[in-house]
XYZ file of C-alpha atoms in Angstrom:
766
model
C 0.409 -0.267 0.132
C 1.066 3.866 0.171
C 2.539 3.338 3.493
C 5.497 1.589 2.621
C 5.999 5.070 0.346
C 7.005 7.544 3.073
C 10.608 8.350 2.426
C 12.397 11.066 0.831
C 11.473 10.218 -3.039
C 7.661 9.965 -2.295
C 7.553 13.142 -0.229
C 8.963 15.573 -2.785
C 6.827 13.662 -5.290
C 3.531 14.789 -3.709
C 5.182 18.237 -2.433
C 6.165 18.956 -6.649
C 2.406 18.052 -7.885
C 1.446 20.737 -4.875
C 3.712 23.360 -6.434
C 2.633 21.976 -9.772
C -0.565 22.894 -8.760
C -0.449 25.967 -6.973
C 1.475 27.509 -10.497
C -1.916 26.298 -12.256
C -4.009 28.043 -9.894
C -1.750 31.476 -9.886
C -2.383 31.233 -13.806
C -6.371 30.807 -13.613
C -8.441 33.832 -13.281
C -10.822 32.685 -10.202
C -8.453 31.643 -7.150
C -9.848 29.443 -4.026
C -9.224 31.166 -1.205
C -8.626 28.729 2.650
C -10.728 29.175 5.270
C -8.782 30.592 8.597
C -8.757 28.790 11.185
C -8.830 30.753 15.086
C -7.466 28.782 17.975
C -7.224 29.618 21.850
C -3.468 28.220 21.774
C -2.139 31.104 24.046
C -4.849 31.724 26.281
C -6.005 34.594 23.288
C -8.094 34.396 19.965
C -5.876 34.188 17.100
C -5.440 32.491 13.350
C -3.878 29.322 13.773
C -0.747 30.743 11.184
C -0.355 33.669 13.602
C 0.592 30.791 16.703
C 4.460 30.825 16.964
C 3.848 26.937 17.613
C 3.384 22.842 16.324
C -0.113 22.646 16.162
C -3.542 21.124 14.779
C -6.787 22.762 14.598
C -9.820 20.973 13.236
C -13.152 22.806 13.547
C -16.199 21.574 13.711
C -16.834 20.946 9.305
C -13.696 18.893 9.880
C -14.668 16.908 12.812
C -17.812 16.148 11.399
C -16.016 15.040 8.069
C -13.489 12.669 9.446
C -15.909 11.265 12.212
C -14.734 12.969 14.859
C -16.474 13.060 18.004
C -14.497 11.746 21.072
C -10.593 11.994 21.698
C -10.083 8.399 21.203
C -11.064 9.524 17.479
C -8.511 11.520 16.505
C -5.415 9.753 16.934
C -5.704 8.442 12.728
C -6.068 12.222 11.700
C -2.636 14.037 13.344
C 1.141 12.587 12.770
C 3.084 12.583 16.202
C 0.041 11.647 18.056
C -0.855 8.421 19.345
C -3.825 7.211 21.961
C -5.179 3.708 22.991
C -6.967 1.894 25.373
C -5.922 1.505 28.713
C -6.934 -2.269 28.919
C -7.791 -2.457 32.548
C -10.661 0.233 31.109
C -11.893 1.316 27.834
C -13.223 4.413 28.937
C -9.224 5.348 29.897
C -7.444 6.817 26.911
C -3.200 6.682 27.778
C -2.177 10.335 25.324
C 1.235 10.265 23.319
C 2.946 13.307 21.936
C 6.229 13.271 20.681
C 6.266 10.315 22.519
C 5.480 11.449 25.631
C 2.979 10.445 27.472
C 2.479 7.432 30.655
C 2.409 4.127 29.872
C 0.687 2.660 33.498
C -2.488 4.272 34.580
C -2.586 5.009 38.025
C -4.379 7.753 40.272
C -1.216 8.045 41.975
C 0.703 9.514 38.333
C 0.454 12.184 36.773
C -0.846 12.016 32.400
C 2.347 13.666 30.353
C 0.063 15.295 27.696
C -3.022 17.885 29.833
C -6.408 18.007 28.479
C -8.808 20.322 28.495
C -12.202 21.387 28.199
C -12.975 24.928 27.456
C -9.998 25.774 29.746
C -10.790 23.228 32.689
C -7.832 20.905 33.105
C -9.238 17.399 33.308
C -6.789 15.717 35.332
C -8.004 12.091 34.619
C -6.654 10.137 31.423
C -10.559 8.178 32.396
C -13.591 8.864 30.622
C -11.540 10.803 28.519
C -13.492 8.318 25.626
C -16.611 10.007 26.035
C -18.509 12.457 23.358
C -18.585 15.700 24.296
C -22.072 16.410 22.980
C -21.418 19.663 20.726
C -17.744 20.005 20.465
C -16.878 23.318 17.982
C -13.157 23.101 17.655
C -10.240 20.490 18.863
C -6.775 21.850 19.168
C -3.495 19.400 19.485
C -0.323 21.341 20.417
C 2.843 19.297 19.964
C 5.504 19.637 22.297
C 5.740 20.853 25.751
C 3.234 23.976 27.416
C 4.818 24.354 30.635
C 3.991 28.329 30.894
C 0.651 28.888 29.358
C -0.512 25.390 30.347
C 1.831 24.500 33.567
C 2.326 20.710 34.769
C 1.708 17.152 32.695
C 2.463 18.482 29.439
C 5.740 17.726 29.311
C 4.230 16.132 25.884
C 1.605 18.631 24.598
C -1.583 20.044 25.793
C -5.168 19.086 23.994
C -8.322 22.220 23.087
C -11.244 20.535 23.682
C -13.716 23.664 22.796
C -17.428 23.387 22.739
C -20.346 25.853 21.064
C -21.044 29.104 23.160
C -24.022 30.232 23.132
C -25.668 32.575 20.476
C -28.269 35.344 21.190
C -28.706 36.402 17.575
C -30.910 33.820 16.595
C -32.385 30.067 17.612
C -30.389 27.531 16.259
C -31.901 24.003 16.073
C -29.434 20.919 14.859
C -31.149 17.159 14.988
C -28.464 14.159 13.402
C -29.862 11.054 13.366
C -27.142 7.950 12.535
C -26.743 4.149 12.266
C -25.033 1.611 10.969
C -23.588 -2.102 11.215
C -22.917 -3.882 14.634
C -26.220 -2.622 15.130
C -24.781 1.585 15.160
C -27.148 4.397 16.752
C -26.017 7.815 16.985
C -28.713 10.430 18.181
C -27.275 13.881 18.558
C -29.322 17.330 19.461
C -28.341 20.662 20.067
C -31.101 23.980 20.649
C -29.546 27.070 20.759
C -31.875 29.490 22.311
C -31.846 33.377 23.131
C -34.427 34.694 26.088
C -33.358 38.543 25.392
C -30.816 40.805 23.873
C -28.407 39.920 26.420
C -29.033 36.171 27.185
C -29.297 32.401 25.293
C -29.311 28.920 26.921
C -27.615 26.251 24.617
C -28.787 22.535 25.086
C -27.682 20.100 23.798
C -28.241 15.810 24.319
C -26.134 12.653 22.917
C -26.924 8.980 22.399
C -25.081 6.492 20.423
C -24.494 2.949 21.445
C -22.140 0.254 19.597
C -21.528 -3.160 19.427
C -18.172 -4.641 19.818
C -17.218 -7.102 17.073
C -15.623 -9.786 19.272
C -18.024 -12.302 20.258
C -18.446 -13.424 23.499
C -20.589 -17.105 23.942
C -20.397 -17.172 27.603
C -21.690 -16.218 30.710
C -21.991 -11.924 30.840
C -21.796 -8.955 27.375
C -20.367 -8.947 24.628
C -16.407 -7.601 24.249
C -16.593 -4.184 23.115
C -20.358 -3.454 23.596
C -20.849 0.352 24.419
C -24.094 2.619 24.996
C -22.738 6.664 26.401
C -25.662 9.608 26.636
C -24.716 13.271 27.535
C -26.442 15.982 28.273
C -24.764 20.023 28.020
C -26.661 22.993 29.182
C -24.523 26.268 28.445
C -25.833 30.017 29.774
C -24.856 33.277 27.963
C -24.897 36.315 30.059
C -23.672 40.033 28.443
C -25.594 42.764 29.792
C -23.522 45.149 28.253
C -19.737 45.422 25.707
C -17.462 45.326 29.292
C -19.095 42.631 30.338
C -19.400 37.882 30.021
C -20.788 35.301 31.713
C -21.047 32.264 30.546
C -21.600 29.192 32.964
C -21.903 25.495 31.798
C -23.074 22.388 32.864
C -22.080 18.348 31.419
C -23.380 15.213 32.324
C -22.232 12.107 30.882
C -22.530 7.892 31.951
C -21.319 5.556 29.648
C -22.122 1.692 30.141
C -19.514 -0.426 27.579
C -18.049 -3.704 28.174
C -13.924 -4.212 28.281
C -11.716 -5.837 25.339
C -10.096 -8.336 26.972
C -6.404 -9.212 25.578
C -6.563 -11.730 23.261
C -3.111 -14.649 23.598
C -0.152 -14.137 20.529
C 3.231 -15.940 22.528
C 3.117 -17.912 25.839
C 5.016 -17.099 28.969
C 8.815 -16.785 29.213
C 9.593 -19.044 31.611
C 12.244 -17.155 33.502
C 13.965 -19.184 37.141
C 10.997 -17.332 38.704
C 8.191 -19.116 41.743
C 6.378 -17.474 38.603
C 6.765 -20.131 35.997
C 4.418 -22.789 37.763
C 1.860 -20.013 36.982
C 3.355 -19.829 32.966
C 3.449 -23.509 32.984
C 0.469 -23.706 33.793
C -1.404 -21.720 32.380
C 0.033 -21.868 28.949
C -2.701 -25.774 28.106
C -6.356 -23.497 28.950
C -5.337 -20.251 26.406
C -6.297 -20.251 22.685
C -3.095 -18.485 21.057
C -3.579 -16.394 17.172
C -1.275 -14.345 15.849
C -4.391 -12.532 13.861
C -7.650 -11.423 15.196
C -10.140 -13.460 16.848
C -13.661 -13.306 16.520
C -14.899 -14.809 19.433
C -13.697 -15.685 23.048
C -15.871 -17.091 25.365
C -15.783 -16.274 29.114
C -15.792 -18.768 31.679
C -17.428 -16.275 34.122
C -19.956 -13.485 33.547
C -18.148 -10.967 31.702
C -19.511 -7.826 33.518
C -19.780 -3.395 32.442
C -17.906 -0.974 32.885
C -19.686 1.957 34.675
C -18.211 5.903 34.189
C -19.595 8.770 35.400
C -18.232 12.359 34.459
C -19.809 15.667 35.440
C -19.334 19.063 36.334
C -20.429 22.635 35.807
C -17.938 26.153 34.706
C -18.761 29.313 35.302
C -16.520 32.282 33.623
C -16.454 35.710 33.766
C -15.161 38.584 31.640
C -14.516 42.039 32.014
C -12.718 44.048 29.221
C -11.957 48.234 30.723
C -8.805 49.903 28.880
C -7.527 47.710 26.569
C -6.936 45.144 29.457
C -9.513 41.810 30.229
C -9.680 40.008 32.562
C -11.014 36.211 33.051
C -12.036 34.218 36.064
C -12.880 30.518 35.458
C -14.138 28.205 37.987
C -14.876 24.678 38.037
C -15.939 21.682 39.905
C -15.886 17.876 38.386
C -16.932 14.691 39.907
C -16.438 11.418 38.304
C -17.085 8.134 39.530
C -16.162 4.481 37.694
C -17.372 1.336 37.970
C -14.457 -1.171 36.456
C -14.859 -4.932 35.954
C -11.435 -7.028 34.507
C -10.684 -10.210 32.987
C -7.799 -10.630 31.032
C -7.710 -14.332 30.067
C -11.475 -14.628 28.510
C -10.825 -17.707 25.685
C -9.376 -19.844 28.962
C -11.260 -22.525 30.087
C -12.817 -22.232 34.120
C -8.951 -23.927 35.701
C -6.694 -21.138 34.524
C -8.653 -17.781 35.705
C -7.209 -13.879 35.474
C -9.992 -12.460 36.541
C -12.486 -9.903 39.342
C -15.094 -12.410 39.145
C -16.898 -14.847 42.406
C -15.049 -17.598 43.934
C -15.183 -20.146 46.448
C -12.267 -21.847 48.304
C -12.912 -25.633 49.631
C -15.973 -25.764 47.857
C -15.966 -29.413 48.411
C -15.171 -28.864 52.200
C -17.321 -28.246 55.807
C -15.985 -25.585 55.854
C -16.193 -23.123 52.480
C -15.793 -19.583 51.652
C -17.166 -17.524 49.439
C -14.631 -13.997 47.537
C -17.923 -12.154 45.058
C -16.793 -10.389 42.167
C -14.845 -6.476 42.306
C -15.479 -3.721 40.231
C -12.970 -1.227 40.532
C -14.339 1.870 42.189
C -12.476 4.772 41.114
C -14.151 8.244 42.907
C -12.495 11.188 41.864
C -13.717 14.888 42.579
C -11.126 17.918 41.778
C -11.999 22.080 41.878
C -9.668 24.487 40.312
C -9.819 28.645 39.785
C -7.996 30.310 37.748
C -7.252 34.727 36.809
C -6.206 35.391 33.587
C -4.904 38.685 32.874
C -5.517 40.087 29.053
C -3.818 43.329 27.805
C -1.314 45.795 25.903
C 1.374 47.416 28.219
C 1.706 50.445 25.005
C 2.527 50.325 21.980
C 4.812 47.024 21.537
C 4.562 44.910 24.207
C 1.375 42.189 24.600
C 0.595 40.327 27.975
C -1.186 37.245 29.507
C -0.433 36.217 33.194
C -2.383 34.462 35.879
C -2.302 32.614 38.953
C -3.984 29.386 39.310
C -4.837 26.881 42.270
C -5.886 23.042 41.541
C -7.463 20.677 44.507
C -8.208 17.031 43.613
C -9.178 14.205 46.154
C -9.773 10.968 44.105
C -9.747 7.068 46.006
C -9.422 3.918 43.953
C -10.641 1.030 45.746
C -10.164 -2.821 45.118
C -11.953 -3.774 48.310
C -12.856 -6.198 50.293
C -10.563 -9.536 48.853
C -11.132 -10.978 45.833
C -9.553 -13.060 43.387
C -6.663 -12.411 40.616
C -5.722 -15.081 38.959
C -5.805 -18.664 40.099
C -4.206 -21.868 38.080
C -4.173 -25.850 38.459
C -0.662 -26.740 39.788
C 0.821 -29.290 37.830
C 3.252 -30.706 40.745
C -0.292 -32.317 42.311
C -2.145 -33.460 38.588
C -3.975 -31.045 38.548
C -5.889 -31.871 41.911
C -4.833 -28.359 43.241
C -5.548 -25.070 42.827
C -2.869 -21.664 43.139
C -5.477 -19.038 44.295
C -4.414 -14.899 44.538
C -6.443 -12.551 46.098
C -6.080 -9.875 46.784
C -7.431 -6.485 48.061
C -5.892 -2.649 47.764
C -7.735 1.400 48.719
C -5.575 4.208 47.312
C -6.590 7.209 48.412
C -4.679 11.349 46.883
C -5.280 14.820 47.993
C -3.056 16.353 46.090
C -3.143 20.397 45.298
C -1.699 23.099 42.820
C -0.602 26.747 43.072
C 0.531 28.295 40.056
C 1.225 32.299 38.206
C 2.274 32.700 35.063
C 2.954 35.328 32.451
C 4.228 35.877 28.938
C 5.375 38.824 27.594
C 5.360 39.551 23.805
C 7.308 42.750 22.739
C 7.433 43.489 19.262
C 10.857 46.179 18.442
C 9.583 46.343 15.018
C 6.223 45.402 13.125
C 7.830 42.080 11.700
C 9.399 41.459 14.759
C 8.596 39.262 17.955
C 9.994 38.530 21.530
C 7.648 35.830 23.892
C 9.397 35.894 27.917
C 7.174 33.483 29.758
C 7.143 32.081 32.927
C 6.360 29.765 34.979
C 5.975 29.152 39.478
C 4.291 25.501 39.817
C 3.981 24.386 44.025
C 2.298 20.743 43.860
C 1.477 19.025 47.012
C 0.459 15.438 46.538
C -0.467 12.840 49.695
C -0.977 9.265 49.301
C -2.721 6.921 51.550
C -2.654 3.053 50.711
C -3.931 0.003 51.807
C -2.617 -2.938 50.238
C -3.735 -6.811 51.315
C -2.820 -10.067 49.175
C -3.223 -13.836 49.993
C -2.363 -17.171 48.160
C -3.708 -20.747 48.996
C -4.011 -23.857 47.529
C -7.170 -25.501 46.787
C -7.551 -29.347 47.697
C -11.543 -28.693 47.081
C -11.716 -29.905 50.091
C -8.717 -28.557 51.777
C -7.904 -24.721 51.605
C -3.943 -24.614 52.395
C -2.288 -20.833 53.562
C -2.415 -18.175 52.789
C 1.069 -18.628 52.182
C 3.234 -15.065 51.112
C 0.918 -13.392 52.697
C 1.266 -8.714 52.909
C -0.903 -6.725 54.176
C 0.060 -3.377 55.228
C -0.481 0.323 55.290
C 1.189 3.223 54.045
C 0.401 6.800 54.177
C 3.221 10.214 52.096
C 3.406 12.777 51.100
C 5.751 15.378 49.188
C 6.476 18.339 47.472
C 7.658 19.913 44.170
C 7.964 22.608 42.688
C 9.552 23.925 39.811
C 9.738 26.818 37.117
C 9.142 27.194 34.095
C 10.631 28.990 31.124
C 9.681 29.589 27.026
C 11.312 31.892 24.351
C 10.089 32.834 21.238
C 11.638 34.439 18.652
C 8.974 35.473 15.320
C 9.574 36.839 12.326
C 7.024 37.766 9.566
C 8.863 37.563 6.079
C 6.440 38.293 4.531
C 2.964 39.520 4.840
C 1.539 35.292 4.653
C 4.679 33.890 6.311
C 6.068 33.559 9.513
C 9.763 31.980 10.565
C 9.115 31.603 14.204
C 12.129 29.411 16.374
C 11.479 28.810 20.008
C 12.884 27.104 23.706
C 10.608 25.946 25.985
C 10.382 23.800 29.614
C 7.779 21.637 31.252
C 7.753 19.307 34.220
C 5.413 15.398 34.674
C 5.276 15.812 38.876
C 6.435 13.150 40.424
C 4.023 10.420 42.009
C 3.819 7.114 43.378
C 3.224 3.686 42.420
C 1.030 1.370 42.900
C 2.226 -1.471 41.761
C 5.342 -1.692 43.975
C 4.251 -3.934 46.846
C 6.990 -2.280 49.617
C 5.587 -0.460 51.962
C 8.841 1.701 52.422
C 9.622 2.256 48.738
C 6.030 3.150 47.191
C 6.639 5.901 50.539
C 9.728 6.663 48.954
C 7.266 7.683 45.535
C 9.546 9.347 42.826
C 10.519 12.413 41.641
C 8.889 14.935 38.458
C 11.186 14.341 35.139
C 11.509 17.685 33.399
C 11.043 18.608 29.282
C 13.504 21.180 27.582
C 12.502 21.303 23.930
C 13.793 23.578 20.742
C 11.352 24.155 18.367
C 12.329 25.793 14.393
C 9.099 26.510 12.282
C 7.434 28.112 9.006
C 4.382 28.845 8.578
C 3.652 30.165 5.426
C 0.515 30.912 2.718
C 1.419 31.409 -0.929
C -0.177 31.304 -4.535
C -2.736 34.139 -2.340
C -4.148 32.261 0.265
C -4.609 28.632 -1.944
C -1.796 27.065 -1.147
C -0.640 26.643 3.071
C 2.854 25.051 3.457
C 3.252 24.580 7.973
C 6.231 22.752 9.249
C 8.678 22.721 12.428
C 12.096 21.046 13.734
C 12.559 20.092 17.507
C 14.892 18.842 19.665
C 14.151 17.343 22.979
C 15.483 16.183 25.637
C 14.374 14.742 28.810
C 16.214 14.176 32.757
C 15.446 12.334 35.682
C 12.982 10.210 33.044
C 10.798 8.226 35.340
C 11.061 4.722 34.639
C 9.680 1.244 35.467
C 11.383 -1.706 36.407
C 10.191 -4.912 36.816
C 10.710 -6.473 40.600
C 12.069 -10.080 39.687
C 10.222 -12.972 40.337
C 7.409 -11.909 39.899
C 4.947 -10.770 36.945
C 3.528 -7.172 37.203
C 5.424 -5.303 40.092
C 7.210 -2.915 39.486
C 9.317 0.191 41.109
C 10.049 3.481 40.169
C 13.099 5.105 39.401
C 14.038 8.173 38.243
C 17.611 7.120 36.252
C 16.479 7.920 32.758
C 18.013 10.940 30.167
C 16.032 10.882 26.750
C 16.291 13.028 23.273
C 14.063 13.104 20.667
C 14.284 14.925 17.579
C 11.780 15.106 14.133
C 10.404 17.276 11.951
C 6.011 17.392 11.680
C 4.639 18.720 7.640
C 1.232 20.123 7.160
C 0.454 21.258 3.352
C -2.979 21.790 1.892
C -4.304 22.878 -0.964
C -7.208 23.887 -3.258
C -5.894 24.062 -6.707
C -9.453 23.527 -7.840
C -12.571 25.974 -6.087
C -13.843 22.101 -5.566
C -10.919 20.258 -4.867
C -9.638 20.529 -1.329
C -5.917 18.435 -0.327
C -4.973 18.151 3.494
C -1.763 16.768 4.180
C -0.084 15.758 7.603
C 3.235 14.327 7.855
C 6.260 13.121 10.594
C 8.711 11.719 11.311
C 10.219 11.311 15.234
C 13.349 9.915 15.739
C 13.713 8.933 19.963
C 15.978 7.637 21.977
C 16.431 6.652 25.988
C 19.779 6.101 27.486
C 20.867 2.871 28.396
C 21.050 2.649 32.006
C 21.560 -0.098 35.442
C 19.011 -2.271 36.059
C 19.152 -1.305 39.636
C 18.203 -5.408 40.848
C 20.936 -7.130 38.156
C 23.289 -4.269 37.657
C 22.690 -5.136 34.356
C 22.668 -2.306 31.590
C 18.801 -2.015 30.030
C 17.586 -0.585 27.746
C 14.565 1.486 27.748
C 12.721 2.581 24.845
C 9.793 5.215 24.115
C 7.140 3.156 23.440
C 4.579 4.595 21.088
C 6.630 6.979 19.109
C 5.901 5.558 15.438
C 9.581 6.786 13.630
C 6.651 7.511 10.645
C 2.922 8.595 10.126
C 0.890 10.408 7.784
C -2.412 11.311 6.598
C -3.554 12.570 3.434
C -7.048 13.784 3.326
C -8.974 14.427 -0.204
C -12.142 17.121 -0.685
C -14.029 16.985 -3.717
C -17.439 19.182 -4.362
C -19.014 17.792 -7.350
C -20.590 20.365 -10.134
C -23.685 21.978 -8.824
C -27.363 20.383 -8.858
C -30.580 22.089 -8.108
C -31.453 19.585 -5.263
C -28.176 20.485 -3.035
C -24.500 19.875 -3.608
C -22.895 16.716 -3.427
C -19.319 16.276 -1.893
C -16.923 13.339 -1.998
C -13.802 12.769 1.482
C -11.795 10.362 1.254
C -9.168 10.161 3.963
C -6.040 7.825 4.614
C -3.444 7.773 7.553
C -0.707 5.447 8.072
C 0.762 4.610 11.589
C 4.561 3.514 11.310
C 5.852 0.314 13.813
C 6.608 0.860 17.404
C 8.411 -0.463 20.079
C 10.136 -2.810 17.135
C 12.688 -4.638 19.402
C 10.441 -5.644 22.554
C 7.936 -8.492 22.623
C 5.538 -4.983 23.097
C 6.171 -4.653 19.037
C 2.910 -3.320 16.968
C 3.507 -3.276 12.881
C 2.846 -0.709 10.786
C -0.880 -0.352 9.284
C -2.264 2.416 7.380
C -6.365 2.452 7.714
C -8.897 3.817 4.972
C -11.451 5.567 4.628
C -14.301 8.100 2.996
C -17.504 10.158 2.648
C -20.216 10.777 0.600
C -22.736 13.967 1.568
C -25.236 14.677 0.105
C -25.717 18.887 1.765
C -27.898 21.935 0.973
C -31.178 20.167 -0.283
C -34.124 22.673 1.702
C -36.710 21.553 3.661
C -39.050 22.750 6.471
C -37.046 26.582 6.595
C -33.587 24.140 6.982
C -31.647 22.610 5.259
C -30.989 18.639 5.595
C -27.916 16.260 4.518
C -26.706 13.017 3.714
C -24.081 10.974 4.260
C -22.688 7.797 4.085
C -19.493 6.741 5.430
C -17.133 4.132 6.161
C -13.985 3.153 8.003
C -10.802 0.800 7.685
C -12.330 0.823 4.614
C -10.311 -2.372 3.673
C -10.650 -4.114 6.571
C -6.858 -4.231 7.796
C -6.205 -6.772 10.887
C -4.014 -4.186 12.853
C -2.820 -3.604 16.494
C -3.632 -0.746 19.272
C -2.641 -1.556 22.504
C 0.001 -4.321 23.549
C 0.823 -6.555 26.902
C 3.818 -8.805 27.804
C 3.282 -9.334 31.696
C 0.405 -11.270 31.672
C 1.126 -14.907 33.296
C -0.020 -16.993 30.056
C 0.873 -14.431 27.447
C 4.515 -12.809 26.845
C 2.574 -10.722 24.090
C -1.039 -10.792 24.782
C -2.442 -6.963 21.985
C -6.037 -5.177 21.075
C -6.682 -5.339 18.307
C -7.869 -1.940 16.323
C -11.188 -1.004 14.692
C -12.541 -3.734 11.806
C -13.959 -2.291 8.884
C -17.155 -0.360 9.813
C -19.656 1.758 7.911
C -23.184 3.586 8.698
C -25.622 6.626 7.011
C -25.493 9.901 9.358
C -28.870 11.954 8.254
C -28.749 15.770 9.423
C -31.258 18.734 9.465
C -30.016 22.398 10.802
C -32.463 25.094 11.414
C-alpha cells in the first residue's frame, strides 16, 4: 500500500504535485482561498497561522467530515499523536504526543499530555473516551506547554472547545446515524435566545455500538458500548464590557472491556512465577490474527463511568485589558471490571469474578466479584489578565489553583488469578487473592506570565515564565493472600502481604518559554522557540513494598527547541506549515520489573532521553472544488541505557508509542452544482509506522482508508438537510493498538483495532 512509500522520494513527489497545482492556480482567473482557523492555544483568540507553535486545529466542519466525536477518534488524523485504550478499562485513554505519555494509568501518577475542556484541566485519564455533546473545535498542541498550561504537559496539550450560546437567533440541529454492529447515534443541539443579552444552548447525545468480538460465554459481549451525554450552556452579556458563561455537562458510559488476545506464551525465567506460566499455557488459545470469538468462563461484567462538571467563566474588559475568571468543579465515578484471560477454560482465570475456596469441604469460603471503584473530585480556579502595555508589548498573566481528591477502591479481598498446580496432577488450584485501597489528595498553586514585545512591525520576542508548587498526599492499604485449594482442603495463606502506607511529597518547578517570531512576508511566519515543562512526581501502586512505595519518585523535565515556518502562497490557495524540534529529558520516570514477579514494578528517576523530529502540514486548493490536506511527522527517539538496580546489568528502554513515521492524506471534492443540493466526497488515508520494534511489545505498521459521501444543502422546512454515507477502515485492515507482555499466560497479548465499519448520518439544521 501507500504505507511503504513514506521516504524522501514520495514526499518530494507529493510536494512537486502541490507546487504544480499551485502554479496552475496562480495562472487561473478564479483563485480559491483557504479558510482561516482561529485558535486559543496561547490563551487569546488568534489565527492558527499566527500562532508560533506546532499545532493541528480541527474545526466543526472537519470533525464532522472525519467522523471525530471524541479524543479517541483524533489519532488517525494527527501524526505524532497516539491514543490507545488502557486494557483495564476501555474508557481510560493513554495519550502520547511526540512519543511522550504515560504507560501505566494510576491515580497516584499524572499524565504527560494535558487535556482541557473549555480551559478547564481534566486531571484523570478515565472517561476521556466519552463524547462531548457539542464540540466546536479541537486543538492539538505538540511539544511542552509548561508556561501557559503548566505541569503535566511535557508532551503537549489538547484543547476541547465547545460551541457558545448565541443571542442572535434560534438554531437547532438534529443528527441521527445508524450503521453496522447495531450502531445508533442521536445528537441534538438547540440554541435559544432568551433576551437581547442572554441565550442558552442545550445539547444531548446517545450512542450505542456492539463490539467486534463475540462472547458466547456468560455476561456481556466484548466491546459493547452505550453512552449518553447532556450539556447546558448559558451566556449573559449585559454590556460590551462583561460576559458570563456558565456550563454544566454530564455523561454516562456503559461498556464491556475488550480482553487482550494471547499471541505468544509466557516465558519462564527461573522464578516462582514459572509455575503459573507453565500451567496457564495449556488452557489459552493463541493466535497471531484477530479472533472473532472468545468465550468467558465467568460472567463478563460492564464498566460504568459517570462524569459531571460545572464551569463558570467571567470576563471583564476595560481600558484595553481583559480579566478572566474560570471556576470549575468536576466529578468522576468509574466502576471497572477486568478479565484478562477470556477464551481460557474455567480452570485458569485472570479476572475479578467470584470464587469459592474449599467448595467441597465443610468450611468453604466465598469471595464475591469486585469492580474497581474510582471516585474523583476536582476544583480549579484560574485568573487571567490579558492586555497591551503600550504600543509594542502584549501581556498574558495568571494565577492558578487546583485541588483534587480521589479514591481507587479494590476492596473487599477478591480473586486475581488462579491455575491448576501441575505437580499435584491438577488436583490442586493455586489461587491469588488481593485487595487494595488508594487515596490521593493533591493540590497545585501556580503563577505565570508571558510578555510579547514587538520592537519592529515584523519582529516579536516572547518571554514566558511559570512557577508551580505541588503537594501530593497518598494513603494506601494493600492485602494479598495465596492459597492452594484441593477442593475439600485449603492450604494457606502463603506469602501473605498486609500493609498500609501514608506519604506526602512537595514538588516545585520554574518553567520558561522563549519565542522569536519574524513575519518574513505578509503571509509567512518564521519562529524559533525554547520551552520547558515538567511532569509531577508521584507514587507507584504496583510496588508491593511499603517503604519503597512511600518514597515515591520525583518529577521529570523536558526542554525542547523548535524552529518552524507557517506560510501561505499563491493568494492563500496553498498553505505549508512545518516544524523541526529537539527535546531533552532529564530524570525520566522508568519502571523496573521486580525479580520473581509478573507485574510488580518499581519506579526510579534514572533516565535521560532525546527526541528529534519534523512535522509537516500542507493544505492546497488547486481548484475551487478540490481541497487536499497532507500531514506528515518524522520522530527519532532514544533513551540512554541505565543499570538495572536489581541485576546491576545495563538495560535498554524505549519510548513505547513513538512511531518513526506517521502521515495522513485527506481529499475533499465537491461535485458540479445540482438543483437539489451539494454533493461532496472525502477520502482519508492514514499511516502509522511500527513501534517498539525490538521488544515483545512491538506493534506493526498499519494504514487505514476511509471515505464519506455527503449530499447537503437540501432545503427542507425552513432549514437544511444533509445525508452522508461513510466507511472506516474500508480495506478491513487487521492492526494492533495495544500490547501486554507480563500476563502469566502470555509474553505477548494484544488489543486489536476496529475492523471495517460503515454507516449513514442524517442531519437537519435550522
